[in-house]
Amino acid sequence: MTHRTPADDLGDPASGAWPPLAELSRMLRTGATSSAELTGIALARIAERDPLLSSVLALDPRAADRARAADRRLRRGSARPLEGIPVLVKDNIGTAGLATTAGSRLLLSCPPPADAAVVAALRAAGAVTVGKTNLSEWGNFRSTNGIEGWSAVGGQTRNPHHLGYSPWGSSSGSAAAVAAGLAPLALGTETDGSIVCPAAVCGVVGLKPAADTLPSTGIVPIAPGQDTPGILATRVEDAAAAFAALRPGEPPAAHPASGVRLGIWTGRRFDDAAHAALANVADRLRDRGVPLTPVELPFDRERLDDGLHAMIAGFGPALDSYLRGRPGAPAGLEAVIAANRADPDELTLFDQDLMELAARATARERATVPARRARARSWASDALRRVLDDNAVDAVVAPTAPPAWPLDHGGGDPAAPSTSTLAALAGRPVVTVPTGADALLPTGVSVFGPEETGRVLAIAALVERVAGDRRTPTYAAPATVPGEPPRTGDR
């Protein structure tokens, strides 16, 4: 199957991949292209390719106007770092007057009155938002039986490497869209694995920055203090440049590190494909002279339970507070639960037992959230610091996730492992980079450990340079999933 638009000469004609962000910016500033053209390419690719993927659930009707405004600024010499660059935004991140459903039909008719703080930063950097991406509904915090990449608004997002396989989540639409070349960049969000896991199985770079380095105000919450927006991109350098653009004063790009020592962790409960991908990366790093040390990360059930309790007991108050800022939205968690029960589509595939569990949290349990979250963070931070110090390594490299699994709306998703939890609890950054594929399905490795996002990006750039194999999406069939309900959203 060929997927090509007339303007694909801007990138790789075979894959539809965009040129590096630095090259796009140079082309914009020299007049070799325009924001109107780039935005038109993004919209054309969405129209052509996304019917296969369901990665985009809403288009921004002001995108073309904003692109023309960016072109006027470029002609006047604008030096803003993302001026004129088209970007997609996950639909749990607030965009004034547009969508922001978190995948729920309950939020379709009440768009937020203001942009989320990270979207305001994106616009201040000059980016053009072209649309909103699908996600695991409510960030996959509705049900323990939830299906990754499915929402009642957007339907089932599919993995562009094989349409019958999962894109993981919850930032499924953002990862699939970047993999398919629909936009050069997309914003996602992560509480634990929601950026890096879909990035890995879709074959792109995912950056989950350190907690609180990018603002989470205006994002539908799960666990305040642990939730963070982040970036999906084709290359580490693009993710680094976008991160710097959203944080004035950051270095403009990550340069590959030198003289580093890396710890290799095989994770827990990973399959042979993930282990083989990690071993291949390790071999390539050794061939380049990078010292590697096998490491083991600790497991403490009590501290992990602290983090889980804080997430569940803290969800209701966080969501209630957020919904008070959405005129016309359900009044809070209890109202969401009741409205879901009354909606014919919301509970079609799976229930809402996780929301119901959160709603049953007592005042006493909610009062323990700050202390339990602090205990989990302290343990995770100390654990990562000890692993780095005791083994004299600069960062840990580990499999991000196993390859994607077949979509099965009847049987649901498997309990797939990931290596994101320790860094998530610690509030430390993670970057996943592509490492080739198991048959058609991509794999990735994560780099984490240091507290500084820039340091992790620099080391990830080294790993990418050595082992960053990318596979071109093939859109392999089947495109249908048995038992999938119809999509109810409207572009």
PDB file of C-alpha atoms in Angstrom, residues 6 18 50 65 81 120 128 133 137 150 154 205 262 280 287 313 323 368-369 421 433 450 452 456 473 476 481 485:
ATOM      1  CA  PRO A   6       2.521  15.587  -3.491  1.00  0.00           C
ATOM      2  CA  TRP A  18       9.476  14.677   8.096  1.00  0.00           C
ATOM      3  CA  ASP A  50      -5.745   8.512   9.399  1.00  0.00           C
ATOM      4  CA  ASP A  65      -5.259  30.853   9.786  1.00  0.00           C
ATOM      5  CA  PRO A  81      11.960  28.173  17.929  1.00  0.00           C
ATOM      6  CA  ALA A 120       0.134  28.176  25.771  1.00  0.00           C
ATOM      7  CA  VAL A 128       0.634  25.585  14.819  1.00  0.00           C
ATOM      8  CA  THR A 133      -5.071  12.932  19.081  1.00  0.00           C
ATOM      9  CA  GLU A 137     -10.100   6.930  27.476  1.00  0.00           C
ATOM     10  CA  TRP A 150      -9.711   2.999  22.541  1.00  0.00           C
ATOM     11  CA  GLY A 154     -12.124   8.398  18.869  1.00  0.00           C
ATOM     12  CA  VAL A 205      11.032   8.621  20.215  1.00  0.00           C
ATOM     13  CA  LEU A 262      25.770   2.623  31.121  1.00  0.00           C
ATOM     14  CA  ASN A 280      21.457  -6.113  20.160  1.00  0.00           C
ATOM     15  CA  ASP A 287      31.370  -2.228  19.693  1.00  0.00           C
ATOM     16  CA  ALA A 313      -7.275   7.851  46.470  1.00  0.00           C
ATOM     17  CA  LEU A 323     -13.993  19.613  36.204  1.00  0.00           C
ATOM     18  CA  THR A 368      -2.858   9.911  53.495  1.00  0.00           C
ATOM     19  CA  VAL A 369      -2.197  10.663  49.808  1.00  0.00           C
ATOM     20  CA  THR A 421       7.443   2.757  36.968  1.00  0.00           C
ATOM     21  CA  VAL A 433      14.356   5.277  21.287  1.00  0.00           C
ATOM     22  CA  PRO A 450      19.614  10.959  36.103  1.00  0.00           C
ATOM     23  CA  GLU A 452      18.167  16.155  34.636  1.00  0.00           C
ATOM     24  CA  VAL A 456      18.970  11.836  29.759  1.00  0.00           C
ATOM     25  CA  PRO A 473       5.062   1.726   8.826  1.00  0.00           C
ATOM     26  CA  ALA A 476      -0.401  -4.262   7.322  1.00  0.00           C
ATOM     27  CA  VAL A 481     -11.101  -5.534  15.078  1.00  0.00           C
ATOM     28  CA  PRO A 485     -18.083  -0.452  18.398  1.00  0.00           C
TER      29      PRO A 485
END
